[in-house]
Amino acid sequence: MDVTGENGVSERLAQVRGRIAQACRDAGRAEATVQLIAVSKTFDAEHILPVLAAGQRLFGENRVQEAKGKWPSLKERHPDVELHLIGPLQSNKVREALALFDVIHTLDRPSLAEALSREIARLEGRPAPRLLVQVNTGEEPQKAGIAPGAADAFLDACREEHGLTIEGLMCIPPADEPAAAHFALLGRIAARNGLKTLSMGMSGDFETAILLGATHVRVGSAIFGGR
Ligand SMILES: *Cc1c(COP(=O)(O)O)cnc(C)c1O
């Protein structure tokens, strides 16, 4: 098998899909309740095309600028692609982000809620993005996200002060801790706030995330190879 070429990518995608299916069986969940987001950050169109050809339609990018360089033309060829922003969003990039992304996973502060609210109002009928709030479950100072203890109040403020509909939550657990406790915490915050979408789990831990209720897993290197 050529693990660096097209066959390698579609082979690895098939393996990831198989592992997701198995994790769903282990968790007693229907496969359709878990969506795979293929994280294509740092990879160019040449690497993304075979994944599109294999039928993958949800993709994740962590930088607005990088996504702007490769996705408009790919989306033209595949209008049913759903693009997810999984990296930090600067308030001055919100307009560009709304033009490109269908789902934003990284609403992480009041000023961004305010900027999103303002720009969504300008869309005038074009569909607004789906929004997830990022929770800093490990309370790591270098990481973005709302502290777990502040999440309920922030979600209320998003709805009541900014008029935003929040679909769910996202987290990136600390790299040096077992992820399960963080996934469970995110699930509890979502449940008590009536949110149905849980974006959690990456290449190293997506099976654990599925056991703990992930609806969206964000998988990069297990599909595209090392960055
Ligand atoms: C890069 C990235 C991923 C994918 O990570 P892998 O370990 O390559 O699967 C998932 N989520 C976020 C927020 C990322 O930045």
JSON list of C-alpha atoms and ligand atoms in Angstrom, two decimals:
[
{"chain": "A", "resi": 1, "resn": "MET", "atom": "CA", "xyz": [0.00, 0.00, 0.00]},
{"chain": "A", "resi": 2, "resn": "ASP", "atom": "CA", "xyz": [1.25, 3.46, -0.88]},
{"chain": "A", "resi": 3, "resn": "VAL", "atom": "CA", "xyz": [0.62, 5.30, 2.37]},
{"chain": "A", "resi": 4, "resn": "THR", "atom": "CA", "xyz": [1.65, 8.70, 1.08]},
{"chain": "A", "resi": 5, "resn": "GLY", "atom": "CA", "xyz": [-0.41, 8.78, -2.11]},
{"chain": "A", "resi": 6, "resn": "GLU", "atom": "CA", "xyz": [-4.10, 8.80, -2.93]},
{"chain": "A", "resi": 7, "resn": "ASN", "atom": "CA", "xyz": [-4.60, 5.16, -2.08]},
{"chain": "A", "resi": 8, "resn": "GLY", "atom": "CA", "xyz": [-3.08, 5.75, 1.33]},
{"chain": "A", "resi": 9, "resn": "VAL", "atom": "CA", "xyz": [-5.52, 8.56, 2.13]},
{"chain": "A", "resi": 10, "resn": "SER", "atom": "CA", "xyz": [-8.66, 6.71, 1.04]},
{"chain": "A", "resi": 11, "resn": "GLU", "atom": "CA", "xyz": [-7.44, 3.55, 2.77]},
{"chain": "A", "resi": 12, "resn": "ARG", "atom": "CA", "xyz": [-6.91, 5.45, 6.03]},
{"chain": "A", "resi": 13, "resn": "LEU", "atom": "CA", "xyz": [-10.30, 7.15, 5.67]},
{"chain": "A", "resi": 14, "resn": "ALA", "atom": "CA", "xyz": [-11.92, 3.73, 5.32]},
{"chain": "A", "resi": 15, "resn": "GLN", "atom": "CA", "xyz": [-10.07, 2.52, 8.42]},
{"chain": "A", "resi": 16, "resn": "VAL", "atom": "CA", "xyz": [-11.24, 5.52, 10.44]},
{"chain": "A", "resi": 17, "resn": "ARG", "atom": "CA", "xyz": [-14.82, 4.97, 9.29]},
{"chain": "A", "resi": 18, "resn": "GLY", "atom": "CA", "xyz": [-14.52, 1.33, 10.32]},
{"chain": "A", "resi": 19, "resn": "ARG", "atom": "CA", "xyz": [-13.24, 2.29, 13.76]},
{"chain": "A", "resi": 20, "resn": "ILE", "atom": "CA", "xyz": [-16.11, 4.77, 14.17]},
{"chain": "A", "resi": 21, "resn": "ALA", "atom": "CA", "xyz": [-18.61, 2.05, 13.23]},
{"chain": "A", "resi": 22, "resn": "GLN", "atom": "CA", "xyz": [-17.05, -0.31, 15.77]},
{"chain": "A", "resi": 23, "resn": "ALA", "atom": "CA", "xyz": [-17.08, 2.34, 18.51]},
{"chain": "A", "resi": 24, "resn": "CYS", "atom": "CA", "xyz": [-20.76, 2.98, 17.77]},
{"chain": "A", "resi": 25, "resn": "ARG", "atom": "CA", "xyz": [-21.51, -0.74, 18.11]},
{"chain": "A", "resi": 26, "resn": "ASP", "atom": "CA", "xyz": [-19.54, -0.85, 21.39]},
{"chain": "A", "resi": 27, "resn": "ALA", "atom": "CA", "xyz": [-21.48, 2.16, 22.67]},
{"chain": "A", "resi": 28, "resn": "GLY", "atom": "CA", "xyz": [-24.85, 0.82, 21.53]},
{"chain": "A", "resi": 29, "resn": "ARG", "atom": "CA", "xyz": [-25.30, 3.84, 19.30]},
{"chain": "A", "resi": 30, "resn": "ALA", "atom": "CA", "xyz": [-26.54, 4.08, 15.73]},
{"chain": "A", "resi": 31, "resn": "GLU", "atom": "CA", "xyz": [-23.74, 4.93, 13.33]},
{"chain": "A", "resi": 32, "resn": "ALA", "atom": "CA", "xyz": [-25.72, 7.84, 11.93]},
{"chain": "A", "resi": 33, "resn": "THR", "atom": "CA", "xyz": [-25.50, 9.62, 15.29]},
{"chain": "A", "resi": 34, "resn": "VAL", "atom": "CA", "xyz": [-21.75, 10.26, 14.84]},
{"chain": "A", "resi": 35, "resn": "GLN", "atom": "CA", "xyz": [-20.37, 12.51, 12.12]},
{"chain": "A", "resi": 36, "resn": "LEU", "atom": "CA", "xyz": [-16.79, 12.42, 10.96]},
{"chain": "A", "resi": 37, "resn": "ILE", "atom": "CA", "xyz": [-15.10, 15.77, 10.34]},
{"chain": "A", "resi": 38, "resn": "ALA", "atom": "CA", "xyz": [-11.94, 15.22, 8.29]},
{"chain": "A", "resi": 39, "resn": "VAL", "atom": "CA", "xyz": [-9.46, 17.83, 9.53]},
{"chain": "A", "resi": 40, "resn": "SER", "atom": "CA", "xyz": [-7.56, 18.96, 6.43]},
{"chain": "A", "resi": 41, "resn": "LYS", "atom": "CA", "xyz": [-5.50, 21.78, 7.99]},
{"chain": "A", "resi": 42, "resn": "THR", "atom": "CA", "xyz": [-2.01, 22.11, 6.45]},
{"chain": "A", "resi": 43, "resn": "PHE", "atom": "CA", "xyz": [-3.01, 19.82, 3.53]},
{"chain": "A", "resi": 44, "resn": "ASP", "atom": "CA", "xyz": [-3.62, 21.27, 0.08]},
{"chain": "A", "resi": 45, "resn": "ALA", "atom": "CA", "xyz": [-6.26, 20.45, -2.51]},
{"chain": "A", "resi": 46, "resn": "GLU", "atom": "CA", "xyz": [-4.21, 17.64, -3.99]},
{"chain": "A", "resi": 47, "resn": "HIS", "atom": "CA", "xyz": [-4.48, 15.74, -0.70]},
{"chain": "A", "resi": 48, "resn": "ILE", "atom": "CA", "xyz": [-8.12, 16.68, -0.11]},
{"chain": "A", "resi": 49, "resn": "LEU", "atom": "CA", "xyz": [-9.44, 15.61, -3.53]},
{"chain": "A", "resi": 50, "resn": "PRO", "atom": "CA", "xyz": [-9.05, 11.84, -2.95]},
{"chain": "A", "resi": 51, "resn": "VAL", "atom": "CA", "xyz": [-10.90, 12.21, 0.35]},
{"chain": "A", "resi": 52, "resn": "LEU", "atom": "CA", "xyz": [-13.72, 14.02, -1.45]},
{"chain": "A", "resi": 53, "resn": "ALA", "atom": "CA", "xyz": [-13.66, 11.30, -4.12]},
{"chain": "A", "resi": 54, "resn": "ALA", "atom": "CA", "xyz": [-14.11, 8.71, -1.36]},
{"chain": "A", "resi": 55, "resn": "GLY", "atom": "CA", "xyz": [-17.36, 10.43, -0.38]},
{"chain": "A", "resi": 56, "resn": "GLN", "atom": "CA", "xyz": [-16.25, 12.43, 2.66]},
{"chain": "A", "resi": 57, "resn": "ARG", "atom": "CA", "xyz": [-18.19, 15.72, 2.87]},
{"chain": "A", "resi": 58, "resn": "LEU", "atom": "CA", "xyz": [-17.50, 17.24, 6.33]},
{"chain": "A", "resi": 59, "resn": "PHE", "atom": "CA", "xyz": [-14.12, 18.94, 6.63]},
{"chain": "A", "resi": 60, "resn": "GLY", "atom": "CA", "xyz": [-12.46, 20.94, 9.39]},
{"chain": "A", "resi": 61, "resn": "GLU", "atom": "CA", "xyz": [-9.95, 23.77, 9.14]},
{"chain": "A", "resi": 62, "resn": "ASN", "atom": "CA", "xyz": [-8.36, 25.76, 11.94]},
{"chain": "A", "resi": 63, "resn": "ARG", "atom": "CA", "xyz": [-7.40, 28.96, 10.11]},
{"chain": "A", "resi": 64, "resn": "VAL", "atom": "CA", "xyz": [-9.72, 31.25, 8.17]},
{"chain": "A", "resi": 65, "resn": "GLN", "atom": "CA", "xyz": [-6.91, 32.49, 5.90]},
{"chain": "A", "resi": 66, "resn": "GLU", "atom": "CA", "xyz": [-5.72, 29.02, 4.98]},
{"chain": "A", "resi": 67, "resn": "ALA", "atom": "CA", "xyz": [-9.26, 27.80, 4.32]},
{"chain": "A", "resi": 68, "resn": "LYS", "atom": "CA", "xyz": [-9.91, 30.81, 2.10]},
{"chain": "A", "resi": 69, "resn": "GLY", "atom": "CA", "xyz": [-7.02, 29.76, -0.08]},
{"chain": "A", "resi": 70, "resn": "LYS", "atom": "CA", "xyz": [-8.21, 26.26, -0.87]},
{"chain": "A", "resi": 71, "resn": "TRP", "atom": "CA", "xyz": [-11.91, 25.76, -0.13]},
{"chain": "A", "resi": 72, "resn": "PRO", "atom": "CA", "xyz": [-13.81, 28.17, -2.43]},
{"chain": "A", "resi": 73, "resn": "SER", "atom": "CA", "xyz": [-12.72, 26.25, -5.54]},
{"chain": "A", "resi": 74, "resn": "LEU", "atom": "CA", "xyz": [-13.19, 22.86, -3.88]},
{"chain": "A", "resi": 75, "resn": "LYS", "atom": "CA", "xyz": [-16.67, 23.90, -2.72]},
{"chain": "A", "resi": 76, "resn": "GLU", "atom": "CA", "xyz": [-17.52, 24.96, -6.25]},
{"chain": "A", "resi": 77, "resn": "ARG", "atom": "CA", "xyz": [-16.83, 21.43, -7.43]},
{"chain": "A", "resi": 78, "resn": "HIS", "atom": "CA", "xyz": [-18.53, 19.86, -4.41]},
{"chain": "A", "resi": 79, "resn": "PRO", "atom": "CA", "xyz": [-21.33, 22.20, -3.26]},
{"chain": "A", "resi": 80, "resn": "ASP", "atom": "CA", "xyz": [-22.50, 19.68, -0.67]},
{"chain": "A", "resi": 81, "resn": "VAL", "atom": "CA", "xyz": [-19.30, 20.05, 1.35]},
{"chain": "A", "resi": 82, "resn": "GLU", "atom": "CA", "xyz": [-19.87, 21.22, 4.93]},
{"chain": "A", "resi": 83, "resn": "LEU", "atom": "CA", "xyz": [-16.93, 23.23, 6.25]},
{"chain": "A", "resi": 84, "resn": "HIS", "atom": "CA", "xyz": [-16.24, 23.45, 10.00]},
{"chain": "A", "resi": 85, "resn": "LEU", "atom": "CA", "xyz": [-14.03, 26.07, 11.66]},
{"chain": "A", "resi": 86, "resn": "ILE", "atom": "CA", "xyz": [-12.27, 24.34, 14.55]},
{"chain": "A", "resi": 87, "resn": "GLY", "atom": "CA", "xyz": [-9.57, 26.92, 15.33]},
{"chain": "A", "resi": 88, "resn": "PRO", "atom": "CA", "xyz": [-9.64, 30.30, 17.05]},
{"chain": "A", "resi": 89, "resn": "LEU", "atom": "CA", "xyz": [-11.62, 33.08, 15.36]},
{"chain": "A", "resi": 90, "resn": "GLN", "atom": "CA", "xyz": [-10.48, 36.69, 15.61]},
{"chain": "A", "resi": 91, "resn": "SER", "atom": "CA", "xyz": [-13.33, 39.17, 15.72]},
{"chain": "A", "resi": 92, "resn": "ASN", "atom": "CA", "xyz": [-12.00, 40.99, 12.64]},
{"chain": "A", "resi": 93, "resn": "LYS", "atom": "CA", "xyz": [-12.18, 37.73, 10.63]},
{"chain": "A", "resi": 94, "resn": "VAL", "atom": "CA", "xyz": [-15.82, 36.98, 11.42]},
{"chain": "A", "resi": 95, "resn": "ARG", "atom": "CA", "xyz": [-17.18, 38.29, 8.13]},
{"chain": "A", "resi": 96, "resn": "GLU", "atom": "CA", "xyz": [-14.75, 36.17, 6.12]},
{"chain": "A", "resi": 97, "resn": "ALA", "atom": "CA", "xyz": [-15.49, 33.17, 8.31]},
{"chain": "A", "resi": 98, "resn": "LEU", "atom": "CA", "xyz": [-19.23, 33.49, 7.73]},
{"chain": "A", "resi": 99, "resn": "ALA", "atom": "CA", "xyz": [-18.67, 33.55, 3.98]},
{"chain": "A", "resi": 100, "resn": "LEU", "atom": "CA", "xyz": [-16.85, 30.24, 4.08]},
{"chain": "A", "resi": 101, "resn": "PHE", "atom": "CA", "xyz": [-17.81, 28.11, 7.06]},
{"chain": "A", "resi": 102, "resn": "ASP", "atom": "CA", "xyz": [-21.06, 26.28, 7.72]},
{"chain": "A", "resi": 103, "resn": "VAL", "atom": "CA", "xyz": [-20.27, 25.49, 11.35]},
{"chain": "A", "resi": 104, "resn": "ILE", "atom": "CA", "xyz": [-18.10, 27.39, 13.86]},
{"chain": "A", "resi": 105, "resn": "HIS", "atom": "CA", "xyz": [-16.89, 25.29, 16.80]},
{"chain": "A", "resi": 106, "resn": "THR", "atom": "CA", "xyz": [-14.89, 27.97, 18.58]},
{"chain": "A", "resi": 107, "resn": "LEU", "atom": "CA", "xyz": [-17.20, 30.59, 20.06]},
{"chain": "A", "resi": 108, "resn": "ASP", "atom": "CA", "xyz": [-15.13, 31.24, 23.19]},
{"chain": "A", "resi": 109, "resn": "ARG", "atom": "CA", "xyz": [-15.71, 34.78, 24.48]},
{"chain": "A", "resi": 110, "resn": "PRO", "atom": "CA", "xyz": [-18.35, 37.51, 24.83]},
{"chain": "A", "resi": 111, "resn": "SER", "atom": "CA", "xyz": [-16.69, 39.85, 22.32]},
{"chain": "A", "resi": 112, "resn": "LEU", "atom": "CA", "xyz": [-16.86, 37.12, 19.66]},
{"chain": "A", "resi": 113, "resn": "ALA", "atom": "CA", "xyz": [-20.53, 36.46, 20.46]},
{"chain": "A", "resi": 114, "resn": "GLU", "atom": "CA", "xyz": [-21.12, 40.16, 19.92]},
{"chain": "A", "resi": 115, "resn": "ALA", "atom": "CA", "xyz": [-19.21, 40.22, 16.61]},
{"chain": "A", "resi": 116, "resn": "LEU", "atom": "CA", "xyz": [-20.99, 37.08, 15.37]},
{"chain": "A", "resi": 117, "resn": "SER", "atom": "CA", "xyz": [-24.35, 38.53, 16.29]},
{"chain": "A", "resi": 118, "resn": "ARG", "atom": "CA", "xyz": [-23.59, 41.74, 14.37]},
{"chain": "A", "resi": 119, "resn": "GLU", "atom": "CA", "xyz": [-22.36, 39.95, 11.25]},
{"chain": "A", "resi": 120, "resn": "ILE", "atom": "CA", "xyz": [-25.16, 37.37, 11.25]},
{"chain": "A", "resi": 121, "resn": "ALA", "atom": "CA", "xyz": [-27.64, 40.25, 11.22]},
{"chain": "A", "resi": 122, "resn": "ARG", "atom": "CA", "xyz": [-26.03, 41.45, 7.98]},
{"chain": "A", "resi": 123, "resn": "LEU", "atom": "CA", "xyz": [-26.47, 38.12, 6.20]},
{"chain": "A", "resi": 124, "resn": "GLU", "atom": "CA", "xyz": [-30.02, 39.06, 5.15]},
{"chain": "A", "resi": 125, "resn": "GLY", "atom": "CA", "xyz": [-31.45, 35.67, 4.41]},
{"chain": "A", "resi": 126, "resn": "ARG", "atom": "CA", "xyz": [-28.24, 33.82, 3.64]},
{"chain": "A", "resi": 127, "resn": "PRO", "atom": "CA", "xyz": [-28.00, 30.92, 6.08]},
{"chain": "A", "resi": 128, "resn": "ALA", "atom": "CA", "xyz": [-26.35, 31.70, 9.40]},
{"chain": "A", "resi": 129, "resn": "PRO", "atom": "CA", "xyz": [-23.59, 29.36, 10.54]},
{"chain": "A", "resi": 130, "resn": "ARG", "atom": "CA", "xyz": [-24.29, 26.72, 13.16]},
{"chain": "A", "resi": 131, "resn": "LEU", "atom": "CA", "xyz": [-22.47, 27.64, 16.38]},
{"chain": "A", "resi": 132, "resn": "LEU", "atom": "CA", "xyz": [-20.74, 25.63, 19.08]},
{"chain": "A", "resi": 133, "resn": "VAL", "atom": "CA", "xyz": [-19.23, 27.05, 22.26]},
{"chain": "A", "resi": 134, "resn": "GLN", "atom": "CA", "xyz": [-15.69, 25.91, 23.05]},
{"chain": "A", "resi": 135, "resn": "VAL", "atom": "CA", "xyz": [-15.22, 24.90, 26.67]},
{"chain": "A", "resi": 136, "resn": "ASN", "atom": "CA", "xyz": [-11.72, 24.84, 28.20]},
{"chain": "A", "resi": 137, "resn": "THR", "atom": "CA", "xyz": [-12.45, 21.69, 30.20]},
{"chain": "A", "resi": 138, "resn": "GLY", "atom": "CA", "xyz": [-8.89, 21.48, 31.53]},
{"chain": "A", "resi": 139, "resn": "GLU", "atom": "CA", "xyz": [-8.86, 25.19, 32.45]},
{"chain": "A", "resi": 140, "resn": "GLU", "atom": "CA", "xyz": [-5.50, 25.50, 30.71]},
{"chain": "A", "resi": 141, "resn": "PRO", "atom": "CA", "xyz": [-4.31, 29.12, 30.60]},
{"chain": "A", "resi": 142, "resn": "GLN", "atom": "CA", "xyz": [-2.83, 28.76, 27.10]},
{"chain": "A", "resi": 143, "resn": "LYS", "atom": "CA", "xyz": [-6.00, 27.27, 25.65]},
{"chain": "A", "resi": 144, "resn": "ALA", "atom": "CA", "xyz": [-9.08, 29.05, 24.34]},
{"chain": "A", "resi": 145, "resn": "GLY", "atom": "CA", "xyz": [-12.53, 28.33, 25.65]},
{"chain": "A", "resi": 146, "resn": "ILE", "atom": "CA", "xyz": [-14.99, 29.22, 28.37]},
{"chain": "A", "resi": 147, "resn": "ALA", "atom": "CA", "xyz": [-14.18, 27.82, 31.82]},
{"chain": "A", "resi": 148, "resn": "PRO", "atom": "CA", "xyz": [-16.56, 24.97, 32.76]},
{"chain": "A", "resi": 149, "resn": "GLY", "atom": "CA", "xyz": [-17.90, 26.97, 35.71]},
{"chain": "A", "resi": 150, "resn": "ALA", "atom": "CA", "xyz": [-18.75, 29.92, 33.46]},
{"chain": "A", "resi": 151, "resn": "ALA", "atom": "CA", "xyz": [-20.32, 27.91, 30.63]},
{"chain": "A", "resi": 152, "resn": "ASP", "atom": "CA", "xyz": [-23.96, 28.05, 31.76]},
{"chain": "A", "resi": 153, "resn": "ALA", "atom": "CA", "xyz": [-23.90, 31.83, 32.18]},
{"chain": "A", "resi": 154, "resn": "PHE", "atom": "CA", "xyz": [-22.12, 32.29, 28.85]},
{"chain": "A", "resi": 155, "resn": "LEU", "atom": "CA", "xyz": [-24.66, 30.12, 27.04]},
{"chain": "A", "resi": 156, "resn": "ASP", "atom": "CA", "xyz": [-27.48, 32.17, 28.59]},
{"chain": "A", "resi": 157, "resn": "ALA", "atom": "CA", "xyz": [-25.78, 35.40, 27.51]},
{"chain": "A", "resi": 158, "resn": "CYS", "atom": "CA", "xyz": [-25.33, 34.09, 23.94]},
{"chain": "A", "resi": 159, "resn": "ARG", "atom": "CA", "xyz": [-29.04, 33.38, 23.71]},
{"chain": "A", "resi": 160, "resn": "GLU", "atom": "CA", "xyz": [-30.47, 36.29, 25.66]},
{"chain": "A", "resi": 161, "resn": "GLU", "atom": "CA", "xyz": [-28.05, 39.17, 25.06]},
{"chain": "A", "resi": 162, "resn": "HIS", "atom": "CA", "xyz": [-26.74, 38.30, 21.61]},
{"chain": "A", "resi": 163, "resn": "GLY", "atom": "CA", "xyz": [-29.71, 36.43, 20.14]},
{"chain": "A", "resi": 164, "resn": "LEU", "atom": "CA", "xyz": [-27.52, 33.54, 19.03]},
{"chain": "A", "resi": 165, "resn": "THR", "atom": "CA", "xyz": [-28.72, 29.97, 18.68]},
{"chain": "A", "resi": 166, "resn": "ILE", "atom": "CA", "xyz": [-26.09, 27.67, 20.12]},
{"chain": "A", "resi": 167, "resn": "GLU", "atom": "CA", "xyz": [-26.20, 24.11, 18.87]},
{"chain": "A", "resi": 168, "resn": "GLY", "atom": "CA", "xyz": [-23.64, 22.48, 21.11]},
{"chain": "A", "resi": 169, "resn": "LEU", "atom": "CA", "xyz": [-20.21, 22.37, 22.73]},
{"chain": "A", "resi": 170, "resn": "MET", "atom": "CA", "xyz": [-16.65, 21.59, 21.71]},
{"chain": "A", "resi": 171, "resn": "CYS", "atom": "CA", "xyz": [-13.55, 20.77, 23.73]},
{"chain": "A", "resi": 172, "resn": "ILE", "atom": "CA", "xyz": [-9.85, 19.98, 23.29]},
{"chain": "A", "resi": 173, "resn": "PRO", "atom": "CA", "xyz": [-8.72, 18.08, 26.39]},
{"chain": "A", "resi": 174, "resn": "PRO", "atom": "CA", "xyz": [-5.25, 18.63, 27.87]},
{"chain": "A", "resi": 175, "resn": "ALA", "atom": "CA", "xyz": [-2.68, 16.62, 25.91]},
{"chain": "A", "resi": 176, "resn": "ASP", "atom": "CA", "xyz": [-1.20, 15.00, 29.02]},
{"chain": "A", "resi": 177, "resn": "GLU", "atom": "CA", "xyz": [-4.37, 13.76, 30.71]},
{"chain": "A", "resi": 178, "resn": "PRO", "atom": "CA", "xyz": [-6.80, 10.94, 29.92]},
{"chain": "A", "resi": 179, "resn": "ALA", "atom": "CA", "xyz": [-9.48, 12.54, 27.76]},
{"chain": "A", "resi": 180, "resn": "ALA", "atom": "CA", "xyz": [-12.44, 10.62, 29.16]},
{"chain": "A", "resi": 181, "resn": "ALA", "atom": "CA", "xyz": [-13.06, 12.86, 32.18]},
{"chain": "A", "resi": 182, "resn": "HIS", "atom": "CA", "xyz": [-13.04, 15.92, 29.89]},
{"chain": "A", "resi": 183, "resn": "PHE", "atom": "CA", "xyz": [-15.47, 14.35, 27.44]},
{"chain": "A", "resi": 184, "resn": "ALA", "atom": "CA", "xyz": [-17.77, 13.37, 30.31]},
{"chain": "A", "resi": 185, "resn": "LEU", "atom": "CA", "xyz": [-17.64, 16.91, 31.71]},
{"chain": "A", "resi": 186, "resn": "LEU", "atom": "CA", "xyz": [-18.50, 18.40, 28.32]},
{"chain": "A", "resi": 187, "resn": "GLY", "atom": "CA", "xyz": [-21.42, 15.97, 28.06]},
{"chain": "A", "resi": 188, "resn": "ARG", "atom": "CA", "xyz": [-22.77, 17.04, 31.45]},
{"chain": "A", "resi": 189, "resn": "ILE", "atom": "CA", "xyz": [-22.60, 20.75, 30.59]},
{"chain": "A", "resi": 190, "resn": "ALA", "atom": "CA", "xyz": [-24.39, 20.08, 27.29]},
{"chain": "A", "resi": 191, "resn": "ALA", "atom": "CA", "xyz": [-27.08, 17.95, 28.94]},
{"chain": "A", "resi": 192, "resn": "ARG", "atom": "CA", "xyz": [-27.97, 20.50, 31.61]},
{"chain": "A", "resi": 193, "resn": "ASN", "atom": "CA", "xyz": [-28.18, 23.22, 28.96]},
{"chain": "A", "resi": 194, "resn": "GLY", "atom": "CA", "xyz": [-30.29, 21.15, 26.57]},
{"chain": "A", "resi": 195, "resn": "LEU", "atom": "CA", "xyz": [-27.64, 21.07, 23.83]},
{"chain": "A", "resi": 196, "resn": "LYS", "atom": "CA", "xyz": [-27.49, 18.13, 21.45]},
{"chain": "A", "resi": 197, "resn": "THR", "atom": "CA", "xyz": [-24.17, 18.52, 19.62]},
{"chain": "A", "resi": 198, "resn": "LEU", "atom": "CA", "xyz": [-20.87, 17.42, 21.16]},
{"chain": "A", "resi": 199, "resn": "SER", "atom": "CA", "xyz": [-17.70, 18.05, 19.13]},
{"chain": "A", "resi": 200, "resn": "MET", "atom": "CA", "xyz": [-15.01, 16.00, 20.82]},
{"chain": "A", "resi": 201, "resn": "GLY", "atom": "CA", "xyz": [-12.44, 13.37, 19.98]},
{"chain": "A", "resi": 202, "resn": "MET", "atom": "CA", "xyz": [-9.43, 13.53, 17.64]},
{"chain": "A", "resi": 203, "resn": "SER", "atom": "CA", "xyz": [-7.19, 10.89, 16.03]},
{"chain": "A", "resi": 204, "resn": "GLY", "atom": "CA", "xyz": [-5.89, 9.63, 19.37]},
{"chain": "A", "resi": 205, "resn": "ASP", "atom": "CA", "xyz": [-9.14, 9.40, 21.29]},
{"chain": "A", "resi": 206, "resn": "PHE", "atom": "CA", "xyz": [-12.21, 9.49, 19.05]},
{"chain": "A", "resi": 207, "resn": "GLU", "atom": "CA", "xyz": [-13.42, 6.04, 20.14]},
{"chain": "A", "resi": 208, "resn": "THR", "atom": "CA", "xyz": [-13.47, 7.20, 23.78]},
{"chain": "A", "resi": 209, "resn": "ALA", "atom": "CA", "xyz": [-15.34, 10.33, 22.71]},
{"chain": "A", "resi": 210, "resn": "ILE", "atom": "CA", "xyz": [-17.95, 8.23, 20.90]},
{"chain": "A", "resi": 211, "resn": "LEU", "atom": "CA", "xyz": [-18.47, 6.11, 24.03]},
{"chain": "A", "resi": 212, "resn": "LEU", "atom": "CA", "xyz": [-19.08, 9.35, 25.94]},
{"chain": "A", "resi": 213, "resn": "GLY", "atom": "CA", "xyz": [-21.58, 10.80, 23.48]},
{"chain": "A", "resi": 214, "resn": "ALA", "atom": "CA", "xyz": [-19.63, 12.66, 20.77]},
{"chain": "A", "resi": 215, "resn": "THR", "atom": "CA", "xyz": [-21.83, 13.62, 17.83]},
{"chain": "A", "resi": 216, "resn": "HIS", "atom": "CA", "xyz": [-18.88, 15.04, 15.83]},
{"chain": "A", "resi": 217, "resn": "VAL", "atom": "CA", "xyz": [-15.34, 13.69, 15.91]},
{"chain": "A", "resi": 218, "resn": "ARG", "atom": "CA", "xyz": [-12.53, 15.79, 14.41]},
{"chain": "A", "resi": 219, "resn": "VAL", "atom": "CA", "xyz": [-9.94, 13.51, 12.85]},
{"chain": "A", "resi": 220, "resn": "GLY", "atom": "CA", "xyz": [-6.87, 14.80, 11.03]},
{"chain": "A", "resi": 221, "resn": "SER", "atom": "CA", "xyz": [-3.65, 12.81, 11.11]},
{"chain": "A", "resi": 222, "resn": "ALA", "atom": "CA", "xyz": [-5.34, 9.37, 11.17]},
{"chain": "A", "resi": 223, "resn": "ILE", "atom": "CA", "xyz": [-6.74, 10.27, 7.72]},
{"chain": "A", "resi": 224, "resn": "PHE", "atom": "CA", "xyz": [-4.24, 12.64, 6.13]},
{"chain": "A", "resi": 225, "resn": "GLY", "atom": "CA", "xyz": [-1.06, 11.42, 7.83]},
{"chain": "A", "resi": 226, "resn": "GLY", "atom": "CA", "xyz": [1.35, 13.38, 10.01]},
{"chain": "A", "resi": 227, "resn": "ARG", "atom": "CA", "xyz": [1.59, 17.17, 9.73]},
{"chain": "B", "resi": 1, "resn": "LIG", "atom": "C1", "xyz": [-5.77, 19.57, 14.40]},
{"chain": "B", "resi": 1, "resn": "LIG", "atom": "C2", "xyz": [-7.03, 19.45, 15.17]},
{"chain": "B", "resi": 1, "resn": "LIG", "atom": "C3", "xyz": [-7.74, 18.24, 15.21]},
{"chain": "B", "resi": 1, "resn": "LIG", "atom": "C4", "xyz": [-7.28, 16.97, 14.54]},
{"chain": "B", "resi": 1, "resn": "LIG", "atom": "O1", "xyz": [-6.18, 16.44, 15.26]},
{"chain": "B", "resi": 1, "resn": "LIG", "atom": "P1", "xyz": [-5.56, 15.02, 14.89]},
{"chain": "B", "resi": 1, "resn": "LIG", "atom": "O2", "xyz": [-4.87, 14.61, 16.12]},
{"chain": "B", "resi": 1, "resn": "LIG", "atom": "O3", "xyz": [-4.66, 15.25, 13.73]},
{"chain": "B", "resi": 1, "resn": "LIG", "atom": "O4", "xyz": [-6.69, 14.11, 14.55]},
{"chain": "B", "resi": 1, "resn": "LIG", "atom": "C5", "xyz": [-8.93, 18.22, 15.93]},
{"chain": "B", "resi": 1, "resn": "LIG", "atom": "N1", "xyz": [-9.40, 19.32, 16.55]},
{"chain": "B", "resi": 1, "resn": "LIG", "atom": "C6", "xyz": [-8.74, 20.50, 16.52]},
{"chain": "B", "resi": 1, "resn": "LIG", "atom": "C7", "xyz": [-9.32, 21.67, 17.23]},
{"chain": "B", "resi": 1, "resn": "LIG", "atom": "C8", "xyz": [-7.54, 20.60, 15.84]},
{"chain": "B", "resi": 1, "resn": "LIG", "atom": "O5", "xyz": [-6.90, 21.79, 15.83]}
]
